[in-house]
Coordinates of C-alpha atoms in Angstrom, one line a residue:
M27 CA 95.1 108.2 65.5
S28 CA 92.7 106.0 67.4
K29 CA 93.2 102.3 67.8
Q30 CA 90.6 99.8 66.7
G31 CA 88.1 99.3 69.5
Q32 CA 89.2 102.5 71.4
H33 CA 86.4 103.8 73.6
W34 CA 88.1 106.8 75.1
T35 CA 89.4 110.3 74.5
W36 CA 92.4 112.0 76.2
D37 CA 90.2 114.8 77.5
A38 CA 88.0 112.3 79.4
V39 CA 90.9 110.3 80.5
L40 CA 92.9 113.1 82.0
T41 CA 90.0 114.7 83.8
G42 CA 89.5 111.5 85.6
I43 CA 91.4 109.0 87.8
V44 CA 94.4 107.2 86.3
P45 CA 95.9 105.0 89.1
P46 CA 99.6 104.1 89.0
V47 CA 99.1 100.3 88.8
I48 CA 101.3 98.1 90.9
S49 CA 103.2 95.3 89.3
P50 CA 102.3 92.0 91.0
L51 CA 105.2 89.5 91.3
T52 CA 105.4 85.8 91.9
D53 CA 107.7 84.2 94.5
A54 CA 110.1 83.6 91.6
G55 CA 110.1 87.3 90.7
A56 CA 108.2 87.1 87.5
I57 CA 105.2 89.3 86.6
D58 CA 102.1 87.6 88.1
V59 CA 100.0 88.0 84.9
P60 CA 96.7 86.7 86.3
A61 CA 97.0 89.1 89.3
L62 CA 97.9 92.0 87.0
D63 CA 94.9 91.2 84.7
G64 CA 92.6 90.9 87.7
L65 CA 93.9 94.2 89.3
S66 CA 93.6 96.1 86.1
N67 CA 90.0 94.9 85.6
H68 CA 89.2 95.9 89.2
I69 CA 90.7 99.4 88.7
L70 CA 88.6 100.0 85.6
A71 CA 85.5 98.6 87.2
E72 CA 85.9 101.1 90.1
G73 CA 85.7 104.0 87.6
A74 CA 89.4 104.7 86.6
T75 CA 89.8 106.3 83.2
G76 CA 93.3 105.0 82.4
L77 CA 96.1 102.7 83.6
F78 CA 99.5 104.2 84.4
I79 CA 102.0 101.3 84.5
L80 CA 105.7 101.3 85.5
G81 CA 105.6 104.3 87.8
G82 CA 106.7 104.4 91.4
C83 CA 103.9 102.0 92.5
G84 CA 104.7 99.8 89.5
E85 CA 108.3 99.7 90.5
G86 CA 109.3 100.5 87.0
A87 CA 112.9 101.6 87.9
W88 CA 113.4 98.4 90.0
L89 CA 112.2 95.8 87.4
T90 CA 114.3 94.3 84.6
S91 CA 113.7 95.3 81.0
G92 CA 112.0 92.0 80.4
Q93 CA 109.6 92.5 83.3
R94 CA 108.8 96.0 82.2
L95 CA 108.0 94.7 78.7
D96 CA 105.8 91.9 80.1
V97 CA 103.8 94.6 82.1
V98 CA 103.2 96.7 79.0
K99 CA 102.2 93.8 76.8
H100 CA 99.8 92.3 79.3
S101 CA 98.4 95.7 80.3
V102 CA 97.6 96.5 76.6
K103 CA 96.0 93.2 76.2
V104 CA 93.7 93.4 79.3
S105 CA 92.7 97.0 78.6
A106 CA 91.5 96.0 75.1
G107 CA 90.7 99.5 74.1
R108 CA 88.5 100.3 77.2
A109 CA 91.1 102.8 78.6
P110 CA 94.6 103.9 77.6
V111 CA 97.8 102.4 78.9
L112 CA 100.3 105.0 79.9
A113 CA 103.7 103.5 80.3
G114 CA 106.3 104.9 82.6
V115 CA 109.7 105.4 81.0
M116 CA 111.8 106.6 83.9
L117 CA 115.4 105.5 84.1
P118 CA 118.3 107.6 85.3
A119 CA 119.6 109.0 82.0
T120 CA 118.3 109.7 78.5
G121 CA 120.0 106.8 76.7
P122 CA 118.4 104.0 78.8
T123 CA 115.1 105.8 78.9
L124 CA 115.0 105.9 75.1
D125 CA 115.5 102.1 75.0
E126 CA 112.3 101.8 77.2
V127 CA 110.5 104.3 75.0
R128 CA 111.0 102.2 71.9
R129 CA 110.0 99.0 73.7
A130 CA 106.8 100.5 75.2
T131 CA 105.9 102.1 71.8
D132 CA 106.4 98.8 69.9
A133 CA 104.4 96.9 72.6
G134 CA 101.4 99.0 72.0
A135 CA 101.3 101.6 74.8
D136 CA 99.0 104.5 74.2
A137 CA 101.2 107.2 75.9
L138 CA 104.4 107.6 77.8
V139 CA 104.9 109.0 81.2
A140 CA 108.4 110.7 81.7
G141 CA 110.0 112.7 84.4
S142 CA 113.4 114.0 85.2
P143 CA 116.7 112.2 84.8
Y144 CA 118.1 111.3 88.2
Y145 CA 121.1 110.2 90.2
N146 CA 123.3 112.9 88.8
D147 CA 122.3 116.5 89.2
V148 CA 120.6 118.2 86.3
D149 CA 119.2 121.6 85.5
G150 CA 116.0 122.8 83.9
D151 CA 117.5 122.8 80.4
A152 CA 118.5 119.2 80.9
H153 CA 114.9 118.3 81.9
V154 CA 113.7 120.0 78.6
R155 CA 116.3 118.2 76.4
H156 CA 115.4 114.8 78.0
I157 CA 111.7 115.1 77.1
E158 CA 112.5 116.5 73.6
A159 CA 114.6 113.4 73.0
I160 CA 111.7 111.2 74.0
L161 CA 109.4 113.1 71.6
D162 CA 111.9 112.6 68.8
A163 CA 112.1 108.8 69.6
S164 CA 108.4 108.0 69.6
P165 CA 105.2 109.3 68.0
L166 CA 103.3 108.7 71.3
P167 CA 102.0 111.6 73.5
I168 CA 103.7 112.2 76.9
L169 CA 102.4 112.9 80.3
L170 CA 105.1 114.7 82.3
Y171 CA 105.8 113.5 85.9
N172 CA 107.2 115.6 88.7
I173 CA 108.2 113.5 91.8
P174 CA 111.1 115.3 93.4
Q175 CA 111.1 113.1 96.5
S176 CA 112.2 110.2 94.3
T177 CA 114.3 111.9 91.6
H178 CA 115.6 114.6 93.8
H179 CA 114.9 117.1 91.0
N180 CA 111.9 119.4 90.9
I181 CA 110.7 120.1 87.3
A182 CA 110.2 123.8 87.3
P183 CA 106.9 125.3 86.0
S184 CA 109.1 127.3 83.5
S185 CA 110.4 124.1 82.0
V186 CA 107.0 122.6 81.9
A187 CA 105.7 125.8 80.2
K188 CA 108.4 125.4 77.5
L189 CA 107.5 121.8 76.8
A190 CA 103.7 122.6 76.7
H191 CA 104.3 124.3 73.4
E192 CA 104.4 120.8 72.0
P193 CA 100.8 119.4 71.5
R194 CA 101.9 115.8 72.2
I195 CA 102.7 116.9 75.8
L196 CA 99.3 116.0 77.4
G197 CA 99.9 117.5 80.8
I198 CA 101.7 116.7 84.1
K199 CA 101.3 114.6 87.1
D200 CA 102.6 116.5 90.1
S201 CA 103.4 114.4 93.1
S202 CA 105.5 117.0 94.9
G203 CA 102.8 117.8 97.4
N204 CA 103.6 121.5 97.0
L205 CA 100.4 123.3 96.4
A206 CA 102.2 126.5 95.3
H207 CA 104.0 124.5 92.7
F208 CA 100.7 122.9 91.6
Q209 CA 99.0 126.3 91.3
A210 CA 102.0 127.5 89.1
L211 CA 101.4 124.5 86.9
L212 CA 97.7 125.3 86.6
R213 CA 98.7 128.7 85.2
I214 CA 100.0 127.0 82.1
K215 CA 96.3 126.3 81.3
E216 CA 95.8 130.1 80.7
R217 CA 97.8 129.8 77.5
R218 CA 97.0 126.2 76.7
P219 CA 93.5 125.2 78.0
D220 CA 93.8 121.5 77.0
F221 CA 96.9 121.1 79.2
R222 CA 96.0 118.7 82.0
V223 CA 97.3 119.0 85.5
L224 CA 96.8 116.0 87.7
Q225 CA 97.5 115.5 91.4
G226 CA 99.5 112.6 92.7
A227 CA 99.8 113.4 96.4
E228 CA 96.7 111.8 98.2
F229 CA 96.5 114.2 101.0
A230 CA 96.2 117.1 98.6
M231 CA 93.3 115.8 96.5
A232 CA 90.6 118.1 97.9
A233 CA 92.7 121.2 97.7
S234 CA 93.8 120.4 94.1
A235 CA 90.3 119.6 92.9
L236 CA 89.0 122.9 94.4
L237 CA 91.8 124.8 92.9
G238 CA 91.0 123.5 89.4
G239 CA 93.1 120.4 89.1
D240 CA 91.9 118.2 86.3
G241 CA 92.2 114.7 87.7
A242 CA 94.3 112.4 89.9
V243 CA 96.9 109.7 89.8
P244 CA 96.6 108.2 93.3
G245 CA 98.5 105.0 94.4
M246 CA 95.4 104.1 96.5
G247 CA 93.4 104.2 93.4
N248 CA 94.6 100.6 93.0
L249 CA 92.2 99.9 95.9
T250 CA 89.4 102.3 95.5
A251 CA 89.6 104.5 92.4
G252 CA 85.9 105.3 92.9
T253 CA 86.6 107.3 96.1
F254 CA 88.9 109.7 94.2
K255 CA 86.4 109.9 91.3
E256 CA 83.6 110.9 93.8
L257 CA 85.8 113.6 95.3
F258 CA 86.6 115.2 92.0
E259 CA 82.9 115.0 91.0
A260 CA 81.9 116.6 94.2
A261 CA 84.4 119.4 93.7
R262 CA 83.0 120.1 90.3
R263 CA 79.5 120.5 91.7
S264 CA 80.9 122.6 94.6
D265 CA 79.7 120.1 97.2
L266 CA 82.2 121.1 99.8
A267 CA 80.8 118.8 102.5
S268 CA 81.3 115.8 100.4
V269 CA 84.8 116.9 99.3
R270 CA 85.8 117.2 102.9
T271 CA 84.3 113.8 103.9
L272 CA 86.0 112.0 101.1
Q273 CA 89.4 113.6 101.8
I274 CA 89.1 112.5 105.4
Q275 CA 88.3 108.9 104.2
I276 CA 91.4 109.1 102.0
N277 CA 93.6 110.3 104.8
D278 CA 92.4 107.6 107.1
L279 CA 93.0 104.9 104.5
A280 CA 96.5 106.3 103.9
G281 CA 97.3 105.1 107.4
L282 CA 98.0 101.7 105.8
H283 CA 101.3 103.1 104.3
S284 CA 103.1 103.0 107.6
L285 CA 102.1 99.5 108.6
A286 CA 104.7 97.3 106.8
G287 CA 108.0 99.2 107.1
H288 CA 107.8 100.6 103.5
W289 CA 104.7 102.1 101.9
L290 CA 105.1 99.9 98.8
A291 CA 105.1 96.7 100.9
S292 CA 102.0 98.0 102.7
L293 CA 100.2 98.8 99.5
K294 CA 101.0 95.5 97.8
G295 CA 99.9 93.8 101.0
A296 CA 96.6 95.7 100.9
I297 CA 96.1 94.8 97.3
S298 CA 96.8 91.1 98.1
L299 CA 94.0 91.2 100.6
L300 CA 91.6 92.2 97.8
G301 CA 92.7 89.0 96.0
Y302 CA 95.4 90.3 93.6
G303 CA 98.8 88.8 93.9
A304 CA 100.9 87.7 96.8
G305 CA 102.0 91.1 98.0
I306 CA 105.6 90.6 97.0
P307 CA 107.6 93.8 96.3
A308 CA 110.8 93.9 94.1
Q309 CA 114.0 93.4 95.9
P310 CA 115.5 94.7 98.2
L311 CA 112.1 95.3 99.9
V312 CA 110.4 92.4 101.8
P313 CA 106.7 91.6 101.9
A314 CA 104.5 92.5 104.8
S315 CA 104.7 90.0 107.7
P316 CA 101.6 88.1 108.8
A317 CA 101.2 90.5 111.7
Q318 CA 101.6 93.5 109.5
L319 CA 99.1 92.1 107.1
E320 CA 96.6 91.7 109.9
A321 CA 97.0 95.4 110.7
I322 CA 96.6 96.3 107.1
R323 CA 93.4 94.2 107.0
K324 CA 91.9 96.1 110.0
C325 CA 92.7 99.4 108.3
L326 CA 91.1 98.3 105.1
E327 CA 88.0 97.0 106.8
S328 CA 87.6 100.2 108.6
H329 CA 88.2 102.7 105.8
L330 CA 87.5 101.1 102.5
P331 CA 84.0 101.6 100.9
A332 CA 81.7 98.9 102.2
H333 CA 81.6 96.7 99.1
L334 CA 85.5 96.5 99.0
A335 CA 85.7 96.2 102.9
K336 CA 83.5 93.1 102.5
R337 CA 85.8 91.5 100.0
V338 CA 88.7 92.0 102.3
A339 CA 86.9 90.4 105.2
Q340 CA 86.0 87.4 103.0
H341 CA 89.5 86.9 101.6

C-alpha cells in the first residue's frame, strides 16, 4: 500500500542509488537532527532514490535503541514521501532484532534491511529462519544485506534463493566485494526477474553495473550520489569509456577512507566538510584530528565533482 504523498516505486528505487546514510552525532552523543535533515536533503538532491538508515555507515549496531528510533522518525519526516526510508535492523540475534523491527515499523519506515545474525556462529538455515521471523513480525518488505566482513557470516546464494520465494523480499545488497558471489546472486533473477541485486563495494561498481547489477548502496553516496548514478546510467547505455572514468573517480575519492585511522571517522569528517554535522563517530571511535581533516579536505577538493569540491573549499 502506498503512503499519502508517495512519489516513488520500488522498481525505480532499487534500480538507482540508495546511500547508507550516516548518523550525525552531537558532542553530547545525541542525534544531530539538523545535520541529519540537511544531509538527507543533500543525498536526495544529488539523485539518490532512497535513504538506507542504520546500516554500517549509520552505526546502527553502535547506537542506543533511543538513538535508532530518533533516526527513523526524523528520516521519515524529512523524506516526506519523496523517497523511501529503509531502516536497518541488524543486531546480533533474532530477539533483539525483532524489537527493532517493531520500532522501525511503528515509526513509519518503508522497508527493513536485514542481514545475518552475528557474534555466535550460524549456518544457512539459521539465516533463513532469522529473516522469516522478521517477515512474521512486520508487514514491511525487506532488503537483504550481505556484509561478511562485519558479521563474519556470508549469506549463501542458496539461502537467498530460498527467501526470494517470498514476494516481500525485495532483493539484496551485497557488500562482500566477491564478484563470483555477486554473479551467483544475479542468477536468482532468472527465476524472479523483479529480484534486485545491489552492489555495496565501491571498487566493484563498474564491474557490477556491466554484469547486470541493478543499483548501488555506496557509503560515498553520502557525498556524491550523482557520481554513482552517472556510472550506472553509462553502463546501461554501454558507454564503457564513461564507466571506466567514473570508476577511477570513485577509486580516487575512496582514498579518504584511510586518512583518519578508521574509515567511518574519515567519512564522517568528509561529510562535516560539506557542512553536515561535526564529524563525530559513535564511541569507541574518535573524530578525525585537525591534521587528518585537512588531508580529507585536500582529497575531497581533488576528487569530488566541481560543484561539491567548491562547497568544501568554502566551508
